[in-house]
C-alpha positions as a printed Julia matrix, in Angstrom:
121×3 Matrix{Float64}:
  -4.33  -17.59   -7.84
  -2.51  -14.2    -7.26
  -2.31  -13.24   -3.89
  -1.1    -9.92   -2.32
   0.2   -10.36    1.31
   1.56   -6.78    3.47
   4.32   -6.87    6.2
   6.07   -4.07    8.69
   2.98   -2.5    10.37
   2.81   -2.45   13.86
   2.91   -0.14   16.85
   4.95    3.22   16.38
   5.41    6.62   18.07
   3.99    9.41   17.35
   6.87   10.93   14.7
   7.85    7.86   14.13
   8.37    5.74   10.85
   7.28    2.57    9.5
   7.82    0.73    6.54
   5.39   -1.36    4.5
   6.07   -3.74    2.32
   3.36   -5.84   -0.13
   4.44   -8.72   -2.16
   2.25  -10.54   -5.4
   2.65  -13.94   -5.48
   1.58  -16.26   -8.63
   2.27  -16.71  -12.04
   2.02  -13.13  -13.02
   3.42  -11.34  -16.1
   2.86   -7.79  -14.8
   0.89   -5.36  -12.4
   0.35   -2.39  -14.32
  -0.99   -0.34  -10.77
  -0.16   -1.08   -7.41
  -1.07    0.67   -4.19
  -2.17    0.78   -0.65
  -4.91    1.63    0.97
  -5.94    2.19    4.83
  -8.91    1.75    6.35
  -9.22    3.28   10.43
 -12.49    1.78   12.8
 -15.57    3.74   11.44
 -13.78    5.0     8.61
 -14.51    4.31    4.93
 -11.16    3.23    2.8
  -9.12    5.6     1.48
  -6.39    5.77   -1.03
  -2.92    6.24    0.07
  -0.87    6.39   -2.62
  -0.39    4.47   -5.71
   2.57    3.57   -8.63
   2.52    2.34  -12.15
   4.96    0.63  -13.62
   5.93    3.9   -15.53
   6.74    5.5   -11.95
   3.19    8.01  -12.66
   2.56    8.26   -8.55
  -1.36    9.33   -7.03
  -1.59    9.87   -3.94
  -3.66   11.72   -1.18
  -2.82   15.33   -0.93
  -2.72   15.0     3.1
  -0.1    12.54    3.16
   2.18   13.47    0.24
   4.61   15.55    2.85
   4.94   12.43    4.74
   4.39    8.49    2.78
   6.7     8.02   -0.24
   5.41    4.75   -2.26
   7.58    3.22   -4.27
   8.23   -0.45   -5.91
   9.99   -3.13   -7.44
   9.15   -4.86  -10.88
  11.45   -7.71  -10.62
  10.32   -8.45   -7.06
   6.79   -7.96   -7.69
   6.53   -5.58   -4.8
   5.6    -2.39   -3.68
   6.6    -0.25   -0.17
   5.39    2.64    1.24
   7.65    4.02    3.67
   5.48    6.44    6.35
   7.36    9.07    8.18
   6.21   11.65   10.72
   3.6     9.41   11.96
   0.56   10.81   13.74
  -1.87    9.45   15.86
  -4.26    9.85   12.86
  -2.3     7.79   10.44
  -3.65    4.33   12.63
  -5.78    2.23   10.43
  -5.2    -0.71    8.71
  -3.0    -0.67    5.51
  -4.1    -2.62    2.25
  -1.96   -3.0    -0.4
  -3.86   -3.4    -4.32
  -2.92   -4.66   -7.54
  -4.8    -3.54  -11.03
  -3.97   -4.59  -14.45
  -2.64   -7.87  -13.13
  -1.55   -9.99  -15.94
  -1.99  -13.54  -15.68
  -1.65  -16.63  -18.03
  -5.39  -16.22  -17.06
  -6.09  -12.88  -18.61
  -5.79   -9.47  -16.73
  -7.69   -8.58  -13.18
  -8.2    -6.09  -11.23
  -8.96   -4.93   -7.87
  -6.93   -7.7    -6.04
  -6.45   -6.92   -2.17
  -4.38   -8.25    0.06
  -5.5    -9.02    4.01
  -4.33   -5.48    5.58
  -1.69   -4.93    8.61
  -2.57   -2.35   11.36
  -0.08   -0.07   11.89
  -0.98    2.04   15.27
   0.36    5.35   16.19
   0.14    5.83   19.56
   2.37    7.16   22.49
């Protein structure tokens, strides 16, 4: 089954910067979208930023300034390195795959299991 799995959250300064990183494991032929997410305590999710494999980027207009996603096709991975990191920016981060093709067919919505990256001083 594919699988998604994040790395490099953690605890920063405020102004700090973080990198994320989210690799897809499996047999998989191609991810047409991937992304991340973050979800803070109380907080509905919300869409950080996301990359096809064309390089078309969407992303929230509050962040743009700041988070630049970007990935790797070969690798089967996508990063999103966060910069000018404020106290706001805590939550956890989940990356997402759609248009995953599979000997299996094509799915959507896969998730991965989040990392918390905190901004705090």
């Amino acid at each position: 089954q594919v699988q998604l799995v994040e790395s490099g959250g953690g605890l920063v300064q405020p102004g700090g910067s973080l990198r994320l990183s989210c690799a897809a494991s499996g047999t998989i032929f191609s991810i047409f979208r991937m992304g991340w997410y973050r979800q803070a305590p109380g907080k509905q999710r919300e869409l950080v930023a996301s990359i096809t494999t064309g390089g078309i980027i969407n992303s929230a207009d509050s962040m743009k300034d700041r988070f630049t996603i970007s990935r790797d096709n070969a690798k089967k991975m996508v990063y999103l390195q966060m910069n000018s990191l404020k106290p706001e920016d805590t939550a956890v981060y989940y990356c997402n795959a759609e248009g995953v093709v599979t000997p299996a067919g094509t799915s959507s919505g896969i998730w991965g299991q989040g990392t918390q990256v905190t901004v705090s001083s």
